[in-house]
C-alpha positions in Angstrom: 105.9 16.7 -38.3 107.8 15.6 -41.2 110.0 18.1 -43.2 107.9 17.4 -46.0 104.7 18.4 -44.3 106.4 21.5 -42.9 107.7 22.6 -46.4 104.3 22.1 -47.6 102.8 24.3 -45.0 105.4 27.1 -45.7 104.6 27.0 -49.3 100.7 27.0 -48.7 100.8 30.4 -46.5 103.7 32.2 -48.4 101.3 33.9 -50.9 99.2 34.9 -47.9 101.9 36.9 -46.4 102.5 40.7 -46.6 106.1 42.1 -46.3 106.1 45.3 -44.0 106.5 48.3 -45.9 105.1 46.9 -49.1 102.3 48.2 -51.2 99.4 45.9 -52.1 95.8 45.9 -53.3 93.9 43.6 -51.0 91.3 42.7 -53.2 93.5 42.4 -56.3 96.4 40.6 -54.7 94.6 38.3 -52.2 92.1 35.8 -53.4 89.9 34.8 -50.5 89.1 31.6 -52.4 92.9 30.6 -52.6 93.2 26.8 -52.0 96.6 26.3 -53.5 95.2 23.8 -55.9 94.7 21.4 -52.9 91.7 18.9 -52.8 89.4 19.2 -49.9 90.5 15.8 -48.5 94.1 16.9 -48.6 93.1 20.2 -46.8 91.6 18.3 -43.9 94.5 16.6 -43.1 96.8 19.6 -43.6 94.5 21.5 -41.2 94.8 18.6 -38.6 98.6 19.0 -38.8 98.3 22.7 -38.6 96.2 22.5 -35.6 98.8 20.3 -33.8 101.7 22.6 -34.8 99.7 25.7 -33.6 99.3 23.9 -30.2 103.2 23.4 -30.1 103.8 27.1 -31.0 101.3 28.1 -28.2 103.2 26.2 -25.6 106.4 27.8 -26.7 104.7 31.3 -26.6 103.4 30.6 -23.0 106.6 29.5 -21.8 108.5 32.4 -23.4 106.0 34.8 -22.1 107.6 37.6 -24.2 105.3 38.1 -27.0 101.4 38.5 -27.5 99.5 37.3 -30.6 96.4 39.1 -32.0 94.0 37.5 -34.6 91.6 39.8 -36.1 88.7 38.3 -37.9 86.7 40.8 -40.1 83.5 39.8 -41.8 79.8 40.4 -41.8 77.6 38.3 -39.5 77.1 34.7 -40.5 80.3 35.0 -42.5 82.1 32.2 -41.1 84.2 34.0 -38.3 82.8 31.5 -35.5 83.5 28.3 -37.5 87.0 29.6 -38.3 87.7 30.0 -34.6 86.3 26.6 -33.9 88.3 24.7 -36.4 91.6 26.6 -36.3 91.8 27.0 -32.7 90.5 23.6 -31.7 94.0 22.2 -30.6 95.1 25.0 -28.5 94.8 25.4 -24.7 91.8 27.5 -24.1 93.3 29.0 -20.8 95.9 30.8 -23.1 93.3 32.3 -25.5 90.9 35.0 -25.2 88.2 35.7 -27.7 86.5 39.0 -27.9 83.4 39.9 -30.0 82.6 43.5 -30.6 79.1 44.6 -30.9 77.4 48.0 -30.4 79.6 50.0 -27.9 78.1 49.9 -24.3 77.6 53.3 -22.4 80.8 52.9 -20.6 82.7 52.3 -23.8 81.2 55.5 -25.3 82.7 57.4 -22.4 86.1 56.7 -23.8 88.1 57.1 -27.1 87.2 54.7 -30.0 90.1 52.5 -29.5 89.7 52.2 -25.7 87.5 48.9 -25.7 89.9 47.2 -28.2 93.0 48.0 -25.8 91.0 46.6 -22.8 91.0 43.1 -24.5 94.4 42.8 -25.9 96.1 39.5 -24.9 98.7 39.4 -22.4 102.2 38.3 -23.1 102.4 34.6 -23.6 98.6 34.7 -24.7 96.6 34.6 -28.0 93.9 37.3 -28.6 91.2 36.7 -31.2 88.9 39.7 -32.0 85.7 38.6 -33.6 85.2 41.9 -35.5 87.9 44.5 -34.5 89.0 48.1 -34.5 88.4 48.2 -38.2 84.8 48.5 -37.3 85.6 52.1 -36.4 86.3 53.1 -40.0 83.9 50.7 -41.5 80.5 50.6 -39.8 81.0 54.1 -38.3 81.9 55.4 -41.8 78.7 54.1 -43.3 76.6 55.0 -40.5 77.5 58.5 -39.4 74.8 58.5 -36.6 77.2 56.2 -34.7 80.0 58.9 -34.8 77.4 61.1 -33.1 76.9 58.6 -30.2 80.7 58.9 -29.4 79.9 62.3 -27.7 82.8 64.1 -29.7 83.1 67.7 -29.9 82.4 69.3 -33.1 86.2 69.8 -34.0 86.6 66.2 -33.7 84.2 65.4 -36.4 85.4 67.7 -38.8 85.9 66.7 -42.5 89.4 65.3 -41.7 88.1 62.7 -39.3 88.6 59.6 -41.5 92.0 60.6 -42.5 92.9 60.9 -39.1 91.3 57.8 -37.9 93.2 55.8 -40.7 96.4 57.2 -39.4 95.8 56.4 -35.8 94.8 52.9 -36.6 98.1 52.4 -38.2 99.9 54.1 -35.4 98.2 52.0 -32.8 99.1 48.8 -34.8 102.7 50.0 -35.0 102.8 50.7 -31.4 101.6 47.2 -30.6 104.2 45.6 -32.9 106.8 47.9 -31.2 105.9 46.4 -28.0 106.2 42.6 -29.3 102.5 42.0 -30.1 102.3 40.1 -33.1 99.1 40.6 -35.2 97.3 39.0 -38.2 94.0 39.8 -40.3 91.9 37.2 -41.6 89.3 38.4 -44.0 86.3 36.5 -45.6 84.9 36.8 -49.0 82.4 39.6 -49.5 81.9 43.0 -50.5 82.3 44.6 -47.1 86.2 43.7 -47.4 86.5 46.1 -50.5 85.4 49.0 -48.0 87.9 47.8 -45.6 90.6 47.8 -48.3 89.7 51.4 -49.3 89.7 52.5 -45.7 93.0 50.9 -44.9 94.3 52.7 -48.1 93.9 56.2 -46.5 91.5 57.1 -49.3 89.4 59.9 -47.9 86.4 59.0 -50.0 86.2 55.1 -49.8 83.9 53.6 -52.5 82.3 50.2 -52.2 81.9 50.0 -56.0 85.2 48.5 -56.6 87.1 51.6 -57.6 90.2 51.3 -55.3 93.8 52.7 -54.9 96.6 50.4 -54.0 97.0 50.0 -50.3 100.3 50.8 -48.4 101.1 48.2 -45.9 102.9 49.9 -42.8 103.7 46.5 -40.9 
């Protein structure tokens, strides 16, 4: 890959990166339609180059076997998650990639804490893990459908009015724990109103509103 192409890719992804500890508004600061002014034909070639680069990085990741990489795709059904996996991950070695889709929790999963099933499917060191939907479901779908919270067999005190503030904190703490143990994560969101709710949830707002009234979001890194 030429230095020119490498620089082009670096410039392309820079606006999509979030510095740990910074404060952002996901909806205002990040446009999911962002294309860097690139034409479709140029994007196809850049994607091809990026796929080849990703394959090279995967080889390094596997050889070193010190880090794990987790990619979370969050969007409603038919929102493009599967096609994103097919296109972007087309050049990697499938033996080093684990794709996990999270739907309605099984009876076994409901016998454990709400993050248990996600922990079971984390990538090993040297591997890439992809979550098709993710642990954010626990503060999205469960928030909108309180009957799902009832199915988790929690005692009354665990469903007190502070349950959502606690889950926001626990989600951030879990992500920090993974980062501290050399697991690198990335969240990819697709256009759509459900991401407004996700943005509100990650902000720690105790009363998320899908109507677009949103606070700034602290990014813990």
